[in-house]
Amino acid sequence: MKNSKLFTPIAFTLMLLASLTNEAQEFQQLDKSPMDATSFPQSWKESNKLIRINYGRPQLKDRSIEKLAPAGKVWRTGANEAAELTLYVDMKLGGTKVPAGTYTFYLIPGKKEWTAIINTDLNVWGSYFYKEENDVARLSVPVSNNNKSLEAFSMAFKKSDDGVHLHAGWGNIRIAIPFTE
């Protein structure tokens, strides 16, 4: 009699724990193009940032850049969601003053130059819903080639004499986009 009174609550508790364990183990698969971010200054010790960009990092995986980011077409600047650019201070892209705030950052790839675009739309998936009328600034920058190939699309800020440059690279392609104060 004592055994049956103890057995029921123990069995119930074990079944409950087993169901919780099974539920906790259901995760989505890892994203093949994980999110990344870069900022200036880059040091995590420096909280007084000037600029930051969040973007997806697609991999070439034996595919061509031209297939993933076609020339002449607006590209989301990475994978998945469009890249999101935050300016913590007013800056200029080319000759256009851009107020501090958060924007979508697009690129238009080309053979000799790429065009950088700052746009007011936010929370945008890809460039499918890109609206040119919401552009804040555009600037064409020259393309250079590097001997070292990058498998993952990558971006980093570097200090320049007049502000910071956003360096982007993928495969052998490199561009530098100047942001000035």
Tab-separated table of C-alpha atoms in Angstrom:
chain	number	residue	atom	x	y	z
A	1	MET	CA	0.000	0.000	0.000
A	2	LYS	CA	2.818	2.400	0.910
A	3	ASN	CA	4.617	1.555	-2.329
A	4	SER	CA	1.626	2.411	-4.543
A	5	LYS	CA	1.085	5.764	-2.773
A	6	LEU	CA	4.721	6.696	-3.374
A	7	PHE	CA	4.910	5.271	-6.875
A	8	THR	CA	2.230	7.529	-8.397
A	9	PRO	CA	3.777	10.919	-7.416
A	10	ILE	CA	7.283	9.732	-8.337
A	11	ALA	CA	6.110	8.459	-11.742
A	12	PHE	CA	4.221	11.711	-12.368
A	13	THR	CA	7.283	13.805	-11.427
A	14	LEU	CA	9.564	11.768	-13.709
A	15	MET	CA	7.139	12.116	-16.631
A	16	LEU	CA	6.913	15.877	-16.047
A	17	LEU	CA	10.707	16.253	-15.942
A	18	ALA	CA	11.105	14.157	-19.087
A	19	SER	CA	8.613	16.304	-20.982
A	20	LEU	CA	10.345	19.516	-19.860
A	21	THR	CA	13.717	18.162	-20.914
A	22	ASN	CA	12.428	17.253	-24.366
A	23	GLU	CA	10.861	20.685	-24.812
A	24	ALA	CA	14.050	22.501	-23.780
A	25	GLN	CA	16.120	20.645	-26.375
A	26	GLU	CA	14.188	21.900	-29.412
A	27	PHE	CA	16.306	24.659	-30.970
A	28	GLN	CA	16.241	26.059	-34.455
A	29	GLN	CA	19.206	25.163	-36.598
A	30	LEU	CA	22.061	27.641	-36.528
A	31	ASP	CA	21.871	30.411	-39.105
A	32	LYS	CA	24.257	29.784	-41.995
A	33	SER	CA	24.804	33.554	-42.302
A	34	PRO	CA	25.177	34.708	-38.700
A	35	MET	CA	24.681	38.301	-37.653
A	36	ASP	CA	27.763	40.382	-37.024
A	37	ALA	CA	28.423	43.971	-36.017
A	38	THR	CA	31.286	46.386	-36.176
A	39	SER	CA	31.602	49.847	-34.690
A	40	PHE	CA	34.025	52.699	-34.254
A	41	PRO	CA	35.826	52.773	-31.956
A	42	GLN	CA	35.965	48.980	-32.089
A	43	SER	CA	37.136	48.395	-28.520
A	44	TRP	CA	34.450	47.046	-26.219
A	45	LYS	CA	36.070	49.202	-23.511
A	46	GLU	CA	35.003	52.362	-25.364
A	47	SER	CA	31.287	53.021	-24.936
A	48	ASN	CA	31.316	56.408	-26.686
A	49	LYS	CA	30.761	55.099	-30.245
A	50	LEU	CA	30.519	57.229	-33.395
A	51	ILE	CA	29.053	54.637	-35.742
A	52	ARG	CA	27.928	50.976	-35.821
A	53	ILE	CA	26.629	48.565	-38.448
A	54	ASN	CA	24.810	45.234	-37.945
A	55	TYR	CA	24.766	42.833	-40.879
A	56	GLY	CA	24.483	39.196	-41.889
A	57	ARG	CA	27.708	37.442	-42.943
A	58	PRO	CA	27.013	35.324	-46.020
A	59	GLN	CA	29.585	32.782	-47.151
A	60	LEU	CA	30.656	32.267	-50.765
A	61	LYS	CA	30.593	28.434	-50.536
A	62	ASP	CA	31.759	28.004	-54.139
A	63	ARG	CA	29.230	30.573	-55.396
A	64	SER	CA	30.067	33.781	-57.237
A	65	ILE	CA	29.660	37.229	-55.738
A	66	GLU	CA	27.832	38.222	-58.924
A	67	LYS	CA	25.156	35.611	-58.170
A	68	LEU	CA	24.767	36.618	-54.514
A	69	ALA	CA	25.087	40.398	-55.033
A	70	PRO	CA	24.260	41.097	-58.696
A	71	ALA	CA	25.866	44.105	-60.362
A	72	GLY	CA	23.547	47.063	-60.858
A	73	LYS	CA	20.939	45.857	-58.351
A	74	VAL	CA	20.314	47.126	-54.823
A	75	TRP	CA	21.792	44.616	-52.361
A	76	ARG	CA	20.933	44.276	-48.668
A	77	THR	CA	24.641	44.469	-47.726
A	78	GLY	CA	25.006	41.004	-46.301
A	79	ALA	CA	22.460	38.259	-45.746
A	80	ASN	CA	18.936	38.014	-44.362
A	81	GLU	CA	17.767	41.402	-43.037
A	82	ALA	CA	19.143	44.529	-44.667
A	83	ALA	CA	22.186	45.924	-42.850
A	84	GLU	CA	21.331	48.446	-40.144
A	85	LEU	CA	23.573	51.480	-39.699
A	86	THR	CA	23.520	53.607	-36.538
A	87	LEU	CA	25.164	57.019	-36.436
A	88	TYR	CA	25.615	58.311	-32.901
A	89	VAL	CA	26.635	61.746	-34.185
A	90	ASP	CA	25.754	63.678	-37.328
A	91	MET	CA	28.060	62.559	-40.152
A	92	LYS	CA	28.426	63.037	-43.891
A	93	LEU	CA	28.357	60.439	-46.630
A	94	GLY	CA	30.001	62.230	-49.522
A	95	GLY	CA	28.648	65.761	-49.396
A	96	THR	CA	25.344	64.810	-47.769
A	97	LYS	CA	24.869	65.445	-44.046
A	98	VAL	CA	23.145	62.529	-42.330
A	99	PRO	CA	21.615	63.210	-38.902
A	100	ALA	CA	22.390	60.880	-36.002
A	101	GLY	CA	19.976	57.951	-36.013
A	102	THR	CA	19.415	54.430	-37.289
A	103	TYR	CA	19.085	53.647	-40.985
A	104	THR	CA	19.144	50.796	-43.469
A	105	PHE	CA	22.411	50.506	-45.401
A	106	TYR	CA	22.369	49.158	-48.955
A	107	LEU	CA	25.006	48.707	-51.643
A	108	ILE	CA	24.749	48.551	-55.415
A	109	PRO	CA	27.659	46.424	-56.696
A	110	GLY	CA	29.431	47.288	-59.932
A	111	LYS	CA	32.571	46.288	-61.789
A	112	LYS	CA	34.506	49.525	-61.175
A	113	GLU	CA	32.525	51.106	-58.332
A	114	TRP	CA	29.894	50.279	-55.769
A	115	THR	CA	27.229	52.714	-54.579
A	116	ALA	CA	26.571	53.053	-50.842
A	117	ILE	CA	23.016	54.015	-49.863
A	118	ILE	CA	21.654	55.221	-46.524
A	119	ASN	CA	17.866	54.799	-46.357
A	120	THR	CA	15.267	55.603	-43.690
A	121	ASP	CA	13.404	52.285	-43.897
A	122	LEU	CA	13.958	49.986	-40.911
A	123	ASN	CA	13.273	46.327	-40.105
A	124	VAL	CA	13.553	45.375	-43.771
A	125	TRP	CA	14.098	41.819	-44.975
A	126	GLY	CA	16.607	41.809	-47.802
A	127	SER	CA	16.245	44.529	-50.415
A	128	TYR	CA	12.884	43.299	-51.697
A	129	PHE	CA	11.038	46.309	-50.321
A	130	TYR	CA	13.697	48.944	-51.030
A	131	LYS	CA	12.215	52.369	-51.811
A	132	GLU	CA	14.555	54.839	-53.513
A	133	GLU	CA	12.389	57.764	-52.374
A	134	ASN	CA	13.483	57.014	-48.773
A	135	ASP	CA	17.200	57.425	-49.545
A	136	VAL	CA	18.996	59.929	-47.326
A	137	ALA	CA	22.406	59.769	-49.037
A	138	ARG	CA	24.259	57.963	-51.839
A	139	LEU	CA	27.934	57.765	-52.671
A	140	SER	CA	29.826	55.802	-55.326
A	141	VAL	CA	33.197	54.419	-54.247
A	142	PRO	CA	35.883	52.673	-56.307
A	143	VAL	CA	36.413	48.917	-56.181
A	144	SER	CA	39.859	47.482	-55.549
A	145	ASN	CA	41.043	43.886	-55.673
A	146	ASN	CA	43.064	42.032	-53.077
A	147	ASN	CA	45.139	38.878	-53.442
A	148	LYS	CA	43.617	37.430	-50.278
A	149	SER	CA	40.111	36.033	-50.772
A	150	LEU	CA	37.526	36.356	-47.987
A	151	GLU	CA	35.031	33.483	-47.749
A	152	ALA	CA	32.645	35.483	-45.527
A	153	PHE	CA	31.413	38.966	-46.339
A	154	SER	CA	33.136	41.212	-43.787
A	155	MET	CA	33.063	44.850	-42.682
A	156	ALA	CA	35.243	46.927	-40.359
A	157	PHE	CA	35.679	50.609	-39.540
A	158	LYS	CA	39.076	52.300	-39.666
A	159	LYS	CA	39.982	55.824	-38.576
A	160	SER	CA	40.838	58.237	-41.368
A	161	ASP	CA	42.072	61.840	-41.443
A	162	ASP	CA	38.550	63.197	-41.879
A	163	GLY	CA	36.427	60.635	-40.000
A	164	VAL	CA	36.123	56.869	-40.437
A	165	HIS	CA	36.006	54.555	-43.425
A	166	LEU	CA	33.777	51.508	-43.560
A	167	HIS	CA	35.828	48.799	-45.268
A	168	ALA	CA	33.871	45.968	-46.862
A	169	GLY	CA	35.324	42.892	-48.488
A	170	TRP	CA	34.188	39.642	-50.030
A	171	GLY	CA	36.128	37.302	-52.230
A	172	ASN	CA	38.861	39.493	-53.710
A	173	ILE	CA	36.688	42.641	-53.835
A	174	ARG	CA	37.346	45.528	-51.440
A	175	ILE	CA	35.635	48.897	-51.029
A	176	ALA	CA	36.090	51.752	-48.557
A	177	ILE	CA	33.164	54.043	-47.774
A	178	PRO	CA	34.135	57.373	-46.157
A	179	PHE	CA	32.036	58.792	-43.328
A	180	THR	CA	33.153	62.270	-42.313
A	181	GLU	CA	32.285	64.482	-39.375
